[in-house]
Amino acid sequence: MGEKRNIALLTSGGDASGMNAVIRTVTRYAIYNNLKVYGFYEGFKGLINNDFIVLDLNSVGGIIDRGGTFLYSARSEKFKCREGQKQAIDNLKKNKIEGLVVIGGDGSFRGAHELHKQGIQVVGIPATIDNDVAGTDYSIGFDTALNVIIDIMSKIRDTASSHERIFVVEVMGRNSGMIAVNTGIACGADYILIPEIEFDLAKIASQIKNHREGKRHTLVVVAEGAASASDVASSIKLLAGHEVRISVLGYIQRGGSPSALDRILAAEFGKKAVDLLLEGESDCMIGIKSMKIETSKFEDILEAKKNIDEDLYRLAHILAL
Ligand code: ATP
């Protein structure tokens, strides 16, 4: 093995379960490859403030099963300006860091792309529960969030069914319906309301009013980017004349111990990130497409829109007949 070189990593944007498992993989696999690893605190903010810890094998022990990120995450307005980026680059150079792994969502990759344009070798690992990053079927944290939601939905279904109720459940996803569609199919929702596809609340209310004999409950999943649960519930109540209960799941969806899939992806993505840095690659994100680990250029994924699976959306509604 040659001279020991330095790489760094940071977690940025909204926290996602499995970020810690990625930090563990990158650190241990990099050390295995004779690299020294700097973990910057609070995303790009830590880069600007030169706030870091040198990670060793022990410092990433006992975190594989912990949600969130022990390096903390933050949003940094300062980093969006040249001035902030220059400070970050100066700190990377001062510490002789030759490669950077950015773990986060598309906003974080915009920042990473800026660093690349200014001569920094940087690769990205998608980690956001929203799963709204193009270039990968899965972002780390998405599967765990779905499992948390499914668990809660089963409880809501118990009450909905016992009382023959209509429930409107609001899930996260920012401008994406990805969480809502996958929740809907996995939980047997009757209606899924997402920003990508127009919906007609009058029609939905009329169907609910006339729904089949023997149906004990109605579950409506609404993505936060499509409408608020309270607005949907008010419309259904007004148009169908039934009582409607709402549940806004909120931040409970982001935490918790990572699922098996998120831990396995954390291992595969983290290893690939270190391999890419060792090969001299930059300006790209690792992802999984059709069960294969692939890389995409930041520019391509930042320009592309991640589409929801419309077949899955339609199937959920057919199965709710
Ligand atoms: P999530 O989807 O989970 O919220 P994200 O990575 O998309 O994750 P953002 O808040 O959009 O989260 O971005 C995280 C950080 O990336 C921002 O606070 C900012 O520091 C940096 N960033 C975002 N956009 C840019 C940009 N255009 N140029 C430079 N830096 C950026």
XYZ file of C-alpha atoms and ligand atoms in Angstrom:
352
model
C 0.000 0.000 0.000
C 1.210 3.480 -0.828
C 1.096 6.697 1.132
C -1.893 7.226 3.406
C -4.304 9.742 1.852
C -7.183 11.705 3.324
C -10.853 11.595 2.412
C -13.856 13.200 4.110
C -17.556 12.576 4.441
C -20.576 14.541 5.596
C -24.347 14.082 5.984
C -26.565 16.883 4.649
C -30.230 17.833 4.226
C -32.988 15.991 6.100
C -31.797 13.081 8.236
C -32.595 9.601 6.957
C -32.345 6.283 8.718
C -29.278 4.415 7.450
C -27.010 7.485 7.277
C -25.056 6.126 10.249
C -24.662 2.776 8.532
C -23.213 4.610 5.489
C -20.741 6.507 7.699
C -19.653 3.179 9.196
C -19.143 1.567 5.782
C -17.252 4.475 4.233
C -15.025 4.788 7.295
C -14.160 1.142 7.713
C -13.791 0.379 4.003
C -11.627 3.482 3.535
C -9.403 2.512 6.481
C -9.163 -0.996 5.007
C -7.857 0.747 1.858
C -5.259 2.684 3.883
C -7.105 6.020 3.774
C -7.605 8.464 6.651
C -11.218 9.590 7.135
C -12.467 12.997 8.289
C -16.121 13.232 9.334
C -17.421 16.794 9.071
C -20.222 17.795 11.441
C -23.512 19.373 10.301
C -23.072 18.915 6.562
C -21.667 21.799 4.538
C -21.839 24.007 7.633
C -19.073 21.906 9.195
C -16.973 22.231 6.041
C -17.235 26.012 6.268
C -16.407 26.014 10.005
C -13.697 23.333 9.711
C -15.593 21.335 12.331
C -14.619 17.671 12.047
C -13.593 14.474 13.785
C -11.025 12.009 12.464
C -12.926 8.749 12.313
C -11.340 5.467 13.375
C -12.661 1.919 13.536
C -14.032 2.429 17.049
C -15.743 5.770 16.418
C -18.200 4.120 14.040
C -18.890 1.141 16.327
C -22.418 0.572 17.609
C -24.103 2.860 15.063
C -25.225 0.449 12.323
C -28.680 0.173 13.888
C -29.155 3.817 14.916
C -31.436 6.176 13.015
C -30.421 9.766 12.217
C -26.774 10.712 11.843
C -24.216 11.006 14.621
C -22.335 13.597 12.531
C -25.526 15.702 12.591
C -27.107 17.239 9.521
C -27.913 20.837 8.712
C -29.031 23.161 5.982
C -26.490 25.876 5.173
C -27.565 28.998 3.291
C -23.989 30.270 3.456
C -22.765 27.321 1.426
C -25.031 28.306 -1.456
C -22.800 31.384 -2.027
C -19.320 31.440 -3.521
C -17.939 32.885 -0.301
C -19.118 29.880 1.752
C -17.942 27.424 -0.872
C -14.500 29.076 -0.933
C -14.174 28.711 2.852
C -15.164 25.038 2.569
C -12.609 24.423 -0.190
C -9.870 26.217 1.760
C -10.547 23.939 4.746
C -10.487 20.801 2.595
C -7.149 21.903 1.130
C -5.740 22.897 4.534
C -6.462 19.369 5.790
C -5.047 17.851 2.570
C -8.351 16.116 1.876
C -8.351 14.661 -1.622
C -11.869 13.284 -1.919
C -15.276 13.940 -0.388
C -18.378 11.765 0.062
C -21.636 13.741 0.350
C -24.551 11.792 1.858
C -27.905 13.523 1.305
C -30.596 14.493 -1.192
C -30.645 16.436 -4.450
C -30.007 19.806 -2.758
C -26.852 18.376 -1.241
C -25.761 17.134 -4.660
C -26.199 20.631 -6.107
C -23.703 21.737 -3.484
C -21.425 18.778 -4.283
C -21.558 19.626 -7.993
C -20.444 23.188 -7.201
C -17.451 21.790 -5.290
C -16.534 19.577 -8.236
C -16.639 22.547 -10.602
C -14.108 24.220 -8.317
C -11.674 21.303 -8.437
C -12.776 19.068 -5.545
C -13.161 15.327 -6.124
C -16.624 14.482 -4.802
C -19.130 11.607 -5.001
C -22.692 11.400 -3.640
C -24.759 8.786 -1.826
C -28.545 9.332 -1.963
C -30.115 9.396 1.496
C -33.559 10.932 1.882
C -36.833 9.380 2.977
C -38.581 11.225 0.117
C -36.896 8.967 -2.486
C -37.140 11.858 -4.930
C -33.610 11.675 -6.340
C -33.354 10.571 -9.987
C -30.714 7.987 -10.926
C -31.656 5.470 -8.252
C -34.662 3.293 -7.491
C -33.979 3.657 -3.760
C -32.525 6.355 -1.544
C -31.297 5.330 1.881
C -33.996 5.919 4.503
C -36.973 5.424 2.184
C -37.516 1.749 2.975
C -37.229 2.330 6.732
C -39.732 5.203 6.525
C -42.161 2.967 4.631
C -41.845 0.249 7.256
C -42.502 2.760 10.045
C -45.573 4.041 8.178
C -46.895 0.539 7.485
C -46.717 -0.259 11.174
C -48.722 2.870 12.052
C -51.208 2.297 9.230
C -52.042 -1.160 10.607
C -52.997 0.487 13.890
C -55.088 3.133 12.175
C -56.788 0.416 10.129
C -57.800 -1.404 13.351
C -59.654 1.692 14.569
C -61.028 2.598 11.151
C -62.438 -0.881 10.741
C -63.838 -1.204 14.272
C -65.729 2.071 13.961
C -66.513 1.947 10.220
C -64.615 5.172 9.780
C -63.060 7.151 7.007
C -59.441 8.039 7.759
C -57.285 10.500 5.868
C -53.585 9.939 6.584
C -51.020 12.543 5.518
C -47.523 11.308 4.752
C -44.289 13.172 3.939
C -42.491 13.403 0.602
C -42.091 17.129 -0.059
C -43.079 17.552 -3.733
C -43.039 13.842 -4.439
C -45.797 11.225 -4.178
C -43.294 8.381 -3.858
C -43.951 7.692 -0.152
C -47.725 8.005 -0.628
C -47.931 5.588 -3.584
C -45.791 2.965 -1.892
C -47.683 3.364 1.387
C -50.958 3.046 -0.492
C -50.040 -0.180 -2.238
C -48.476 -1.696 0.890
C -51.353 -0.765 3.209
C -54.317 -1.353 0.949
C -55.393 2.288 0.859
C -58.584 3.089 -1.041
C -57.354 6.398 -2.436
C -53.898 7.869 -2.918
C -53.610 11.602 -3.492
C -50.281 12.745 -4.920
C -48.957 15.922 -6.536
C -48.033 14.172 -9.802
C -51.605 13.056 -10.696
C -54.744 15.160 -10.629
C -57.549 13.975 -8.353
C -61.225 14.843 -8.088
C -62.411 15.093 -4.473
C -66.080 15.356 -5.520
C -65.802 12.055 -7.367
C -63.955 10.433 -4.471
C -66.597 11.669 -1.989
C -69.399 10.334 -4.173
C -67.688 6.927 -4.424
C -67.205 6.837 -0.653
C -70.883 7.713 -0.136
C -71.974 4.841 -2.349
C -69.316 2.330 -1.468
C -70.100 -1.324 -1.452
C -72.063 -3.089 1.225
C -69.720 -4.810 3.672
C -66.869 -2.340 3.376
C -65.921 -1.475 6.941
C -63.589 1.437 6.428
C -62.033 3.841 3.956
C -58.347 4.759 4.014
C -57.152 7.801 2.090
C -53.401 8.455 1.891
C -52.436 12.002 0.962
C -48.930 13.179 0.145
C -47.999 16.436 1.893
C -47.155 17.907 -1.523
C -50.679 17.238 -2.835
C -52.933 18.651 -0.089
C -53.292 18.768 3.683
C -55.173 15.990 5.448
C -57.498 18.526 7.062
C -58.501 20.088 3.721
C -59.149 16.661 2.193
C -61.148 15.568 5.247
C -63.264 18.764 5.200
C -64.107 18.262 1.531
C -65.057 14.615 1.985
C -67.188 15.442 5.015
C -68.960 18.224 3.152
C -69.512 16.249 -0.051
C -70.160 12.753 1.343
C -71.791 13.728 4.629
C -69.694 11.278 6.677
C -67.487 11.859 9.709
C -63.824 11.796 8.750
C -60.799 11.333 11.038
C -57.348 12.586 10.161
C -53.850 11.574 11.098
C -50.783 13.608 10.117
C -47.815 11.304 10.599
C -45.136 14.033 10.542
C -41.610 13.507 11.834
C -42.297 10.068 13.251
C -41.644 8.875 9.677
C -37.990 9.912 9.655
C -36.547 8.125 12.653
C -36.071 4.581 13.831
C -33.611 1.775 13.349
C -32.821 1.202 9.645
C -34.472 -1.673 7.796
C -32.484 -4.591 6.375
C -32.658 -3.053 2.886
C -31.343 0.331 4.051
C -28.454 -1.313 5.909
C -27.508 -3.429 2.891
C -27.718 -0.412 0.566
C -25.569 1.523 3.048
C -22.884 -1.156 2.718
C -23.057 -1.310 -1.085
C -23.249 2.437 -1.694
C -20.542 3.208 0.871
C -18.099 0.698 -0.620
C -18.737 1.974 -4.132
C -18.164 5.577 -3.023
C -14.693 4.739 -1.708
C -13.888 2.675 -4.817
C -14.881 5.606 -7.052
C -12.672 8.013 -5.098
C -9.746 5.577 -5.359
C -10.342 5.346 -9.127
C -10.223 9.144 -9.405
C -13.922 9.490 -10.315
C -15.832 12.635 -9.380
C -19.087 14.563 -9.913
C -21.304 11.477 -9.704
C -23.862 9.766 -7.490
C -24.165 6.088 -6.664
C -27.560 4.449 -6.997
C -29.333 1.152 -7.478
C -31.279 0.515 -10.673
C -33.047 -2.780 -11.378
C -31.081 -4.316 -8.476
C -27.697 -3.229 -9.880
C -25.347 -0.654 -8.333
C -24.816 2.124 -10.878
C -23.401 5.633 -11.033
C -24.880 8.743 -12.672
C -23.381 12.150 -13.296
C -24.694 14.840 -10.902
C -25.695 16.992 -13.850
C -27.915 14.231 -15.268
C -29.714 13.456 -12.032
C -30.164 17.118 -11.117
C -31.806 17.866 -14.453
C -34.003 14.753 -14.469
C -37.303 14.363 -12.682
C -37.865 11.191 -10.707
C -41.151 9.730 -11.870
C -43.512 7.804 -9.673
C -44.646 4.372 -10.805
C -48.053 5.116 -12.354
C -48.799 1.379 -12.825
C -48.409 0.865 -9.084
C -50.641 3.884 -8.440
C -53.371 2.493 -10.721
C -53.028 -1.025 -9.300
C -53.558 0.265 -5.748
C -56.886 1.786 -6.852
C -57.958 -1.378 -8.717
C -57.236 -3.481 -5.611
C -59.313 -1.129 -3.465
C -62.493 -1.842 -5.414
P -33.673 16.328 1.681
O -34.310 16.030 0.360
O -33.658 15.163 2.588
O -34.167 17.563 2.341
P -31.491 17.705 0.417
O -30.041 17.366 0.272
O -32.266 17.847 -0.844
O -32.101 16.605 1.368
P -31.548 20.569 0.892
O -31.947 21.328 2.106
O -32.223 20.857 -0.381
O -31.631 19.042 1.299
O -29.968 20.838 0.650
C -29.001 20.630 1.670
C -27.909 21.663 1.588
O -27.226 21.576 0.323
C -28.380 23.113 1.649
O -28.609 23.566 2.942
C -27.197 23.848 1.028
O -26.162 24.031 1.961
C -26.729 22.869 -0.045
N -27.282 23.285 -1.351
C -28.554 23.133 -1.811
N -28.685 23.688 -3.042
C -27.486 24.218 -3.356
C -26.977 24.943 -4.481
N -27.744 25.231 -5.535
N -25.682 25.327 -4.460
C -24.897 25.035 -3.403
N -25.311 24.371 -2.312
C -26.570 23.962 -2.278
